[in-house]
Amino acid sequence: MFGIDVTTAVSAAAGTVFGLLATELVSSLVRKQQRHEKSRDDDQDEIVATIDAVRTLADDYWTKSQEELGHTEAVLRGRIVGGIHHINLLISGLFSGDAKRSCDVAAFKFSDAAGGGTFGNPGRSSEPDRLTSIHSAALTLKHLVKSERRKLRYKPLA
Amino acid sequence: MKTISVAKDFSKFPAGRYKNMGKGSGEEFREKHLIPAMEAGEPCIVDLDGVAGYPPSFLEEAFGGLVRLGYSADDVLKVFQFRAGPAYSAYKIAAETYIREAVPD
């Protein structure tokens, strides 16, 4: 009788420990997934914010001539190029494979619109007509980044 | 195969299109490194990594400028292969696109 009680108690204790361990394991995996997803969301938000920042800088840059901008021209140019590079860095950290390739192509089109043509040329005139292609490329890139972000799958054992 | 590293052999801060804009222009890079490689006709790797970002106008003038000077896009793409890490692959796409889209003067 006493032996059966001990066996039952040991079994119950083992079951409780196992249950606690399993619960903790599942909780740990869920927390890891939540951190991973938040990190991806943060990267996506930073890409979108940087695209908007570069777009605003490009507005200031292309609506004035080099002469009108004076020394600010070099400042805007540096910030636009730096912003585009930051977008490329974030995309490379967030995506891989076909998703990255698609985002790279869209990022190139955005950078070409914002920093191509007469960008930085001495005596450059203002080119407000360029803003349409800049905004269009920015919206396309933002949409693509969000779309590819939604497709990312969590790999628990990765 | 010869390798031209933009960061190590030219500048960590590539600037704009023309030499009259100052150091590190696409025109200067083309004249110092790309044209000699084209004339040698030997395949060559252009390593795009390690710089603080490329103005598109730099890449367009350096690589698209070769086509405007009379080199065919096919020949340019035969001579140059681009090496770019994940953060620089958009610049590789840019350089190859500018070569294909440039129109001879």
PDB file of C-alpha atoms in Angstrom:
ATOM      1  CA  MET A   1       0.000   0.000   0.000  1.00  0.00           C
ATOM      2  CA  PHE A   2       2.784   2.382   1.090  1.00  0.00           C
ATOM      3  CA  GLY A   3       4.866   1.398  -2.004  1.00  0.00           C
ATOM      4  CA  ILE A   4       1.986   2.112  -4.336  1.00  0.00           C
ATOM      5  CA  ASP A   5       1.523   5.526  -2.759  1.00  0.00           C
ATOM      6  CA  VAL A   6       5.212   6.358  -3.236  1.00  0.00           C
ATOM      7  CA  THR A   7       5.066   5.258  -6.879  1.00  0.00           C
ATOM      8  CA  THR A   8       1.977   7.323  -7.459  1.00  0.00           C
ATOM      9  CA  ALA A   9       3.533  10.311  -5.753  1.00  0.00           C
ATOM     10  CA  VAL A  10       6.746   9.995  -7.779  1.00  0.00           C
ATOM     11  CA  SER A  11       4.741   9.666 -10.980  1.00  0.00           C
ATOM     12  CA  ALA A  12       2.648  12.676 -10.089  1.00  0.00           C
ATOM     13  CA  ALA A  13       5.748  14.705  -9.241  1.00  0.00           C
ATOM     14  CA  ALA A  14       7.447  13.650 -12.468  1.00  0.00           C
ATOM     15  CA  GLY A  15       4.329  14.566 -14.399  1.00  0.00           C
ATOM     16  CA  THR A  16       4.202  17.941 -12.702  1.00  0.00           C
ATOM     17  CA  VAL A  17       7.880  18.620 -13.415  1.00  0.00           C
ATOM     18  CA  PHE A  18       7.493  17.494 -16.993  1.00  0.00           C
ATOM     19  CA  GLY A  19       4.412  19.699 -17.372  1.00  0.00           C
ATOM     20  CA  LEU A  20       6.238  22.693 -15.940  1.00  0.00           C
ATOM     21  CA  LEU A  21       9.227  22.090 -18.187  1.00  0.00           C
ATOM     22  CA  ALA A  22       7.012  21.692 -21.251  1.00  0.00           C
ATOM     23  CA  THR A  23       5.106  24.855 -20.373  1.00  0.00           C
ATOM     24  CA  GLU A  24       8.360  26.758 -19.885  1.00  0.00           C
ATOM     25  CA  LEU A  25       9.736  25.402 -23.161  1.00  0.00           C
ATOM     26  CA  VAL A  26       6.624  26.484 -25.070  1.00  0.00           C
ATOM     27  CA  SER A  27       6.651  29.887 -23.342  1.00  0.00           C
ATOM     28  CA  SER A  28      10.312  30.312 -24.184  1.00  0.00           C
ATOM     29  CA  LEU A  29       9.685  29.500 -27.870  1.00  0.00           C
ATOM     30  CA  VAL A  30       6.745  31.913 -27.961  1.00  0.00           C
ATOM     31  CA  ARG A  31       8.832  34.689 -26.354  1.00  0.00           C
ATOM     32  CA  LYS A  32      11.653  34.011 -28.825  1.00  0.00           C
ATOM     33  CA  GLN A  33       9.200  34.215 -31.715  1.00  0.00           C
ATOM     34  CA  GLN A  34       7.701  37.435 -30.376  1.00  0.00           C
ATOM     35  CA  ARG A  35      11.174  39.020 -30.050  1.00  0.00           C
ATOM     36  CA  HIS A  36      12.066  37.861 -33.556  1.00  0.00           C
ATOM     37  CA  GLU A  37       8.851  39.233 -35.060  1.00  0.00           C
ATOM     38  CA  LYS A  38       9.254  42.531 -33.194  1.00  0.00           C
ATOM     39  CA  SER A  39      12.798  42.829 -34.501  1.00  0.00           C
ATOM     40  CA  ARG A  40      11.518  42.307 -38.053  1.00  0.00           C
ATOM     41  CA  ASP A  41       8.737  44.852 -37.502  1.00  0.00           C
ATOM     42  CA  ASP A  42      11.286  47.342 -36.160  1.00  0.00           C
ATOM     43  CA  ASP A  43      13.487  46.848 -39.239  1.00  0.00           C
ATOM     44  CA  GLN A  44      10.497  47.277 -41.546  1.00  0.00           C
ATOM     45  CA  ASP A  45       9.450  50.466 -39.717  1.00  0.00           C
ATOM     46  CA  GLU A  46      12.987  51.830 -39.920  1.00  0.00           C
ATOM     47  CA  ILE A  47      13.152  51.143 -43.674  1.00  0.00           C
ATOM     48  CA  VAL A  48       9.823  52.905 -44.228  1.00  0.00           C
ATOM     49  CA  ALA A  49      10.870  55.863 -42.045  1.00  0.00           C
ATOM     50  CA  THR A  50      14.186  56.170 -43.883  1.00  0.00           C
ATOM     51  CA  ILE A  51      12.438  56.077 -47.276  1.00  0.00           C
ATOM     52  CA  ASP A  52      10.192  58.922 -46.092  1.00  0.00           C
ATOM     53  CA  ALA A  53      13.195  60.867 -44.787  1.00  0.00           C
ATOM     54  CA  VAL A  54      15.090  60.475 -48.075  1.00  0.00           C
ATOM     55  CA  ARG A  55      11.959  61.474 -50.002  1.00  0.00           C
ATOM     56  CA  THR A  56      11.630  64.663 -47.953  1.00  0.00           C
ATOM     57  CA  LEU A  57      15.314  65.470 -48.455  1.00  0.00           C
ATOM     58  CA  ALA A  58      14.906  64.834 -52.193  1.00  0.00           C
ATOM     59  CA  ASP A  59      11.945  67.257 -52.259  1.00  0.00           C
ATOM     60  CA  ASP A  60      14.197  69.964 -50.807  1.00  0.00           C
ATOM     61  CA  TYR A  61      17.033  69.050 -53.153  1.00  0.00           C
ATOM     62  CA  TRP A  62      15.230  68.924 -56.503  1.00  0.00           C
ATOM     63  CA  THR A  63      12.946  71.927 -56.040  1.00  0.00           C
ATOM     64  CA  LYS A  64      15.953  74.255 -55.888  1.00  0.00           C
ATOM     65  CA  SER A  65      18.983  74.782 -58.093  1.00  0.00           C
ATOM     66  CA  GLN A  66      22.532  74.253 -56.888  1.00  0.00           C
ATOM     67  CA  GLU A  67      22.970  78.015 -56.672  1.00  0.00           C
ATOM     68  CA  GLU A  68      19.813  78.464 -54.588  1.00  0.00           C
ATOM     69  CA  LEU A  69      20.844  75.717 -52.166  1.00  0.00           C
ATOM     70  CA  GLY A  70      24.377  77.042 -51.629  1.00  0.00           C
ATOM     71  CA  HIS A  71      26.313  75.042 -49.023  1.00  0.00           C
ATOM     72  CA  THR A  72      23.119  73.147 -48.123  1.00  0.00           C
ATOM     73  CA  GLU A  73      23.414  71.325 -51.452  1.00  0.00           C
ATOM     74  CA  ALA A  74      26.327  69.212 -50.201  1.00  0.00           C
ATOM     75  CA  VAL A  75      24.558  68.533 -46.896  1.00  0.00           C
ATOM     76  CA  LEU A  76      21.397  67.332 -48.643  1.00  0.00           C
ATOM     77  CA  ARG A  77      23.411  65.254 -51.074  1.00  0.00           C
ATOM     78  CA  GLY A  78      25.292  63.519 -48.260  1.00  0.00           C
ATOM     79  CA  ARG A  79      22.095  62.807 -46.343  1.00  0.00           C
ATOM     80  CA  ILE A  80      20.319  61.421 -49.403  1.00  0.00           C
ATOM     81  CA  VAL A  81      23.219  59.085 -50.290  1.00  0.00           C
ATOM     82  CA  GLY A  82      23.622  58.048 -46.640  1.00  0.00           C
ATOM     83  CA  GLY A  83      19.897  57.394 -46.311  1.00  0.00           C
ATOM     84  CA  ILE A  84      19.815  55.259 -49.434  1.00  0.00           C
ATOM     85  CA  HIS A  85      22.789  53.253 -48.163  1.00  0.00           C
ATOM     86  CA  HIS A  86      21.017  52.721 -44.837  1.00  0.00           C
ATOM     87  CA  ILE A  87      17.936  51.419 -46.670  1.00  0.00           C
ATOM     88  CA  ASN A  88      20.162  48.942 -48.540  1.00  0.00           C
ATOM     89  CA  LEU A  89      21.770  47.785 -45.272  1.00  0.00           C
ATOM     90  CA  LEU A  90      18.394  47.233 -43.591  1.00  0.00           C
ATOM     91  CA  ILE A  91      16.985  45.367 -46.598  1.00  0.00           C
ATOM     92  CA  SER A  92      20.025  43.056 -46.589  1.00  0.00           C
ATOM     93  CA  GLY A  93      19.435  42.265 -42.921  1.00  0.00           C
ATOM     94  CA  LEU A  94      15.706  41.644 -43.207  1.00  0.00           C
ATOM     95  CA  PHE A  95      15.340  39.763 -46.491  1.00  0.00           C
ATOM     96  CA  SER A  96      17.071  37.057 -48.490  1.00  0.00           C
ATOM     97  CA  GLY A  97      16.570  35.247 -51.798  1.00  0.00           C
ATOM     98  CA  ASP A  98      13.911  36.461 -54.217  1.00  0.00           C
ATOM     99  CA  ALA A  99      12.416  38.864 -51.665  1.00  0.00           C
ATOM    100  CA  LYS A 100      15.744  40.620 -51.262  1.00  0.00           C
ATOM    101  CA  ARG A 101      16.327  40.691 -55.001  1.00  0.00           C
ATOM    102  CA  SER A 102      12.911  42.341 -55.557  1.00  0.00           C
ATOM    103  CA  CYS A 103      13.567  44.896 -52.822  1.00  0.00           C
ATOM    104  CA  ASP A 104      17.075  45.588 -54.189  1.00  0.00           C
ATOM    105  CA  VAL A 105      15.617  46.358 -57.621  1.00  0.00           C
ATOM    106  CA  ALA A 106      12.957  48.655 -56.111  1.00  0.00           C
ATOM    107  CA  ALA A 107      15.606  50.321 -53.909  1.00  0.00           C
ATOM    108  CA  PHE A 108      17.772  50.909 -56.979  1.00  0.00           C
ATOM    109  CA  LYS A 109      14.829  52.558 -58.807  1.00  0.00           C
ATOM    110  CA  PHE A 110      14.175  54.783 -55.788  1.00  0.00           C
ATOM    111  CA  SER A 111      17.848  55.738 -55.472  1.00  0.00           C
ATOM    112  CA  ASP A 112      18.089  56.420 -59.211  1.00  0.00           C
ATOM    113  CA  ALA A 113      15.047  58.714 -58.997  1.00  0.00           C
ATOM    114  CA  ALA A 114      16.313  60.528 -55.893  1.00  0.00           C
ATOM    115  CA  GLY A 115      20.023  60.635 -56.718  1.00  0.00           C
ATOM    116  CA  GLY A 116      20.467  60.071 -60.443  1.00  0.00           C
ATOM    117  CA  GLY A 117      20.513  62.459 -63.395  1.00  0.00           C
ATOM    118  CA  THR A 118      22.192  65.769 -62.609  1.00  0.00           C
ATOM    119  CA  PHE A 119      22.509  64.948 -58.889  1.00  0.00           C
ATOM    120  CA  GLY A 120      25.481  66.917 -57.617  1.00  0.00           C
ATOM    121  CA  ASN A 121      26.364  68.520 -60.937  1.00  0.00           C
ATOM    122  CA  PRO A 122      27.827  72.022 -60.727  1.00  0.00           C
ATOM    123  CA  GLY A 123      25.335  74.557 -62.043  1.00  0.00           C
ATOM    124  CA  ARG A 124      22.462  72.085 -61.754  1.00  0.00           C
ATOM    125  CA  SER A 125      18.985  73.565 -62.305  1.00  0.00           C
ATOM    126  CA  SER A 126      15.971  72.726 -60.183  1.00  0.00           C
ATOM    127  CA  GLU A 127      13.985  69.740 -61.475  1.00  0.00           C
ATOM    128  CA  PRO A 128      10.598  69.702 -59.735  1.00  0.00           C
ATOM    129  CA  ASP A 129       9.203  67.391 -62.423  1.00  0.00           C
ATOM    130  CA  ARG A 130      11.468  64.706 -61.000  1.00  0.00           C
ATOM    131  CA  LEU A 131       9.418  64.557 -57.795  1.00  0.00           C
ATOM    132  CA  THR A 132       6.706  62.434 -59.404  1.00  0.00           C
ATOM    133  CA  SER A 133       9.096  59.592 -60.146  1.00  0.00           C
ATOM    134  CA  ILE A 134      10.726  59.940 -56.710  1.00  0.00           C
ATOM    135  CA  HIS A 135       7.397  59.651 -54.888  1.00  0.00           C
ATOM    136  CA  SER A 136       6.186  56.847 -57.127  1.00  0.00           C
ATOM    137  CA  ALA A 137       9.393  54.847 -56.586  1.00  0.00           C
ATOM    138  CA  ALA A 138       9.231  55.524 -52.832  1.00  0.00           C
ATOM    139  CA  LEU A 139       5.641  54.258 -52.577  1.00  0.00           C
ATOM    140  CA  THR A 140       6.471  51.173 -54.634  1.00  0.00           C
ATOM    141  CA  LEU A 141       9.467  50.366 -52.416  1.00  0.00           C
ATOM    142  CA  LYS A 142       7.481  50.892 -49.205  1.00  0.00           C
ATOM    143  CA  HIS A 143       4.656  48.660 -50.424  1.00  0.00           C
ATOM    144  CA  LEU A 144       7.077  45.950 -51.514  1.00  0.00           C
ATOM    145  CA  VAL A 145       8.961  46.001 -48.190  1.00  0.00           C
ATOM    146  CA  LYS A 146       5.688  45.649 -46.249  1.00  0.00           C
ATOM    147  CA  SER A 147       4.424  42.935 -48.574  1.00  0.00           C
ATOM    148  CA  GLU A 148       7.644  40.891 -48.345  1.00  0.00           C
ATOM    149  CA  ARG A 149       7.732  41.411 -44.567  1.00  0.00           C
ATOM    150  CA  ARG A 150       4.276  39.834 -44.252  1.00  0.00           C
ATOM    151  CA  LYS A 151       5.514  36.792 -46.169  1.00  0.00           C
ATOM    152  CA  LEU A 152       8.439  36.142 -43.801  1.00  0.00           C
ATOM    153  CA  ARG A 153       7.951  32.933 -41.848  1.00  0.00           C
ATOM    154  CA  TYR A 154       9.259  32.225 -38.354  1.00  0.00           C
ATOM    155  CA  LYS A 155      11.629  29.272 -38.109  1.00  0.00           C
ATOM    156  CA  PRO A 156      11.639  28.084 -34.472  1.00  0.00           C
ATOM    157  CA  LEU A 157      14.809  26.030 -34.831  1.00  0.00           C
ATOM    158  CA  ALA A 158      16.700  28.557 -36.915  1.00  0.00           C
TER     159      ALA A 158
ATOM    160  CA  MET B   1      41.836  37.756 -62.227  1.00  0.00           C
ATOM    161  CA  LYS B   2      42.552  41.387 -61.463  1.00  0.00           C
ATOM    162  CA  THR B   3      40.339  43.007 -58.839  1.00  0.00           C
ATOM    163  CA  ILE B   4      39.557  46.699 -58.562  1.00  0.00           C
ATOM    164  CA  SER B   5      38.292  47.542 -55.103  1.00  0.00           C
ATOM    165  CA  VAL B   6      36.490  50.869 -55.154  1.00  0.00           C
ATOM    166  CA  ALA B   7      37.076  51.366 -51.426  1.00  0.00           C
ATOM    167  CA  LYS B   8      40.743  50.297 -51.373  1.00  0.00           C
ATOM    168  CA  ASP B   9      41.964  51.415 -54.798  1.00  0.00           C
ATOM    169  CA  PHE B  10      39.916  54.565 -55.291  1.00  0.00           C
ATOM    170  CA  SER B  11      37.848  56.096 -52.478  1.00  0.00           C
ATOM    171  CA  LYS B  12      35.713  55.097 -49.517  1.00  0.00           C
ATOM    172  CA  PHE B  13      33.555  58.105 -50.327  1.00  0.00           C
ATOM    173  CA  PRO B  14      32.590  57.998 -54.008  1.00  0.00           C
ATOM    174  CA  ALA B  15      31.207  61.390 -54.964  1.00  0.00           C
ATOM    175  CA  GLY B  16      29.273  62.678 -57.943  1.00  0.00           C
ATOM    176  CA  ARG B  17      29.490  62.485 -61.670  1.00  0.00           C
ATOM    177  CA  TYR B  18      32.259  64.749 -62.970  1.00  0.00           C
ATOM    178  CA  LYS B  19      35.841  65.549 -62.008  1.00  0.00           C
ATOM    179  CA  ASN B  20      35.037  69.256 -61.680  1.00  0.00           C
ATOM    180  CA  MET B  21      32.898  68.353 -58.636  1.00  0.00           C
ATOM    181  CA  GLY B  22      35.986  67.347 -56.690  1.00  0.00           C
ATOM    182  CA  LYS B  23      37.682  64.122 -55.633  1.00  0.00           C
ATOM    183  CA  GLY B  24      36.106  60.704 -56.046  1.00  0.00           C
ATOM    184  CA  SER B  25      33.893  61.277 -59.091  1.00  0.00           C
ATOM    185  CA  GLY B  26      32.567  58.609 -61.443  1.00  0.00           C
ATOM    186  CA  GLU B  27      34.436  60.233 -64.318  1.00  0.00           C
ATOM    187  CA  GLU B  28      37.733  60.011 -62.404  1.00  0.00           C
ATOM    188  CA  PHE B  29      37.126  56.365 -61.468  1.00  0.00           C
ATOM    189  CA  ARG B  30      36.323  55.511 -65.075  1.00  0.00           C
ATOM    190  CA  GLU B  31      39.478  57.176 -66.386  1.00  0.00           C
ATOM    191  CA  LYS B  32      41.830  55.816 -63.713  1.00  0.00           C
ATOM    192  CA  HIS B  33      40.565  52.250 -63.437  1.00  0.00           C
ATOM    193  CA  LEU B  34      37.852  51.228 -65.899  1.00  0.00           C
ATOM    194  CA  ILE B  35      39.246  52.456 -69.211  1.00  0.00           C
ATOM    195  CA  PRO B  36      42.697  50.858 -68.606  1.00  0.00           C
ATOM    196  CA  ALA B  37      40.912  47.577 -67.807  1.00  0.00           C
ATOM    197  CA  MET B  38      38.793  47.848 -70.962  1.00  0.00           C
ATOM    198  CA  GLU B  39      41.896  48.537 -73.041  1.00  0.00           C
ATOM    199  CA  ALA B  40      43.658  45.535 -71.501  1.00  0.00           C
ATOM    200  CA  GLY B  41      40.610  43.444 -72.430  1.00  0.00           C
ATOM    201  CA  GLU B  42      41.166  41.046 -69.533  1.00  0.00           C
ATOM    202  CA  PRO B  43      38.234  40.051 -67.314  1.00  0.00           C
ATOM    203  CA  CYS B  44      38.295  42.042 -64.129  1.00  0.00           C
ATOM    204  CA  ILE B  45      36.373  42.029 -60.856  1.00  0.00           C
ATOM    205  CA  VAL B  46      35.029  45.317 -59.519  1.00  0.00           C
ATOM    206  CA  ASP B  47      34.568  45.000 -55.769  1.00  0.00           C
ATOM    207  CA  LEU B  48      31.805  47.367 -54.700  1.00  0.00           C
ATOM    208  CA  ASP B  49      31.953  46.649 -50.958  1.00  0.00           C
ATOM    209  CA  GLY B  50      33.307  48.868 -48.236  1.00  0.00           C
ATOM    210  CA  VAL B  51      32.311  52.360 -49.293  1.00  0.00           C
ATOM    211  CA  ALA B  52      29.960  54.691 -47.444  1.00  0.00           C
ATOM    212  CA  GLY B  53      27.348  54.512 -50.203  1.00  0.00           C
ATOM    213  CA  TYR B  54      27.268  55.299 -53.917  1.00  0.00           C
ATOM    214  CA  PRO B  55      25.516  58.275 -55.465  1.00  0.00           C
ATOM    215  CA  PRO B  56      23.669  56.808 -58.479  1.00  0.00           C
ATOM    216  CA  SER B  57      25.228  59.554 -60.598  1.00  0.00           C
ATOM    217  CA  PHE B  58      28.704  58.178 -59.731  1.00  0.00           C
ATOM    218  CA  LEU B  59      27.783  54.679 -60.910  1.00  0.00           C
ATOM    219  CA  GLU B  60      26.020  55.952 -64.015  1.00  0.00           C
ATOM    220  CA  GLU B  61      28.944  58.113 -65.081  1.00  0.00           C
ATOM    221  CA  ALA B  62      31.576  55.474 -64.320  1.00  0.00           C
ATOM    222  CA  PHE B  63      29.879  52.519 -66.046  1.00  0.00           C
ATOM    223  CA  GLY B  64      27.257  54.027 -68.341  1.00  0.00           C
ATOM    224  CA  GLY B  65      29.944  56.508 -69.373  1.00  0.00           C
ATOM    225  CA  LEU B  66      31.990  53.682 -70.895  1.00  0.00           C
ATOM    226  CA  VAL B  67      29.149  52.966 -73.338  1.00  0.00           C
ATOM    227  CA  ARG B  68      28.817  56.665 -74.178  1.00  0.00           C
ATOM    228  CA  LEU B  69      32.534  56.656 -74.992  1.00  0.00           C
ATOM    229  CA  GLY B  70      31.993  53.912 -77.574  1.00  0.00           C
ATOM    230  CA  TYR B  71      32.559  50.622 -75.762  1.00  0.00           C
ATOM    231  CA  SER B  72      29.675  48.229 -76.380  1.00  0.00           C
ATOM    232  CA  ALA B  73      27.544  47.225 -73.400  1.00  0.00           C
ATOM    233  CA  ASP B  74      28.271  43.560 -74.147  1.00  0.00           C
ATOM    234  CA  ASP B  75      32.036  44.166 -74.085  1.00  0.00           C
ATOM    235  CA  VAL B  76      31.807  46.132 -70.839  1.00  0.00           C
ATOM    236  CA  LEU B  77      29.789  43.357 -69.213  1.00  0.00           C
ATOM    237  CA  LYS B  78      32.268  40.773 -70.515  1.00  0.00           C
ATOM    238  CA  VAL B  79      35.235  42.561 -68.964  1.00  0.00           C
ATOM    239  CA  PHE B  80      33.709  43.522 -65.624  1.00  0.00           C
ATOM    240  CA  GLN B  81      32.212  41.187 -63.075  1.00  0.00           C
ATOM    241  CA  PHE B  82      30.853  42.791 -59.948  1.00  0.00           C
ATOM    242  CA  ARG B  83      31.450  41.564 -56.436  1.00  0.00           C
ATOM    243  CA  ALA B  84      29.011  42.883 -53.866  1.00  0.00           C
ATOM    244  CA  GLY B  85      28.033  41.694 -50.405  1.00  0.00           C
ATOM    245  CA  PRO B  86      24.354  41.608 -49.376  1.00  0.00           C
ATOM    246  CA  ALA B  87      24.274  45.281 -48.406  1.00  0.00           C
ATOM    247  CA  TYR B  88      25.839  46.311 -51.732  1.00  0.00           C
ATOM    248  CA  SER B  89      23.917  44.165 -54.201  1.00  0.00           C
ATOM    249  CA  ALA B  90      21.542  47.030 -55.103  1.00  0.00           C
ATOM    250  CA  TYR B  91      24.630  48.912 -56.366  1.00  0.00           C
ATOM    251  CA  LYS B  92      25.574  45.913 -58.530  1.00  0.00           C
ATOM    252  CA  ILE B  93      22.076  46.011 -60.041  1.00  0.00           C
ATOM    253  CA  ALA B  94      22.539  49.758 -60.592  1.00  0.00           C
ATOM    254  CA  ALA B  95      25.920  49.428 -62.336  1.00  0.00           C
ATOM    255  CA  GLU B  96      24.695  46.633 -64.638  1.00  0.00           C
ATOM    256  CA  THR B  97      21.489  48.530 -65.436  1.00  0.00           C
ATOM    257  CA  TYR B  98      23.382  51.720 -66.279  1.00  0.00           C
ATOM    258  CA  ILE B  99      25.656  49.779 -68.629  1.00  0.00           C
ATOM    259  CA  ARG B 100      22.688  48.204 -70.443  1.00  0.00           C
ATOM    260  CA  GLU B 101      20.665  51.428 -70.650  1.00  0.00           C
ATOM    261  CA  ALA B 102      23.425  53.847 -71.699  1.00  0.00           C
ATOM    262  CA  VAL B 103      23.314  55.134 -75.257  1.00  0.00           C
ATOM    263  CA  PRO B 104      26.542  55.776 -77.231  1.00  0.00           C
ATOM    264  CA  ASP B 105      27.217  59.485 -77.909  1.00  0.00           C
TER     265      ASP B 105
END
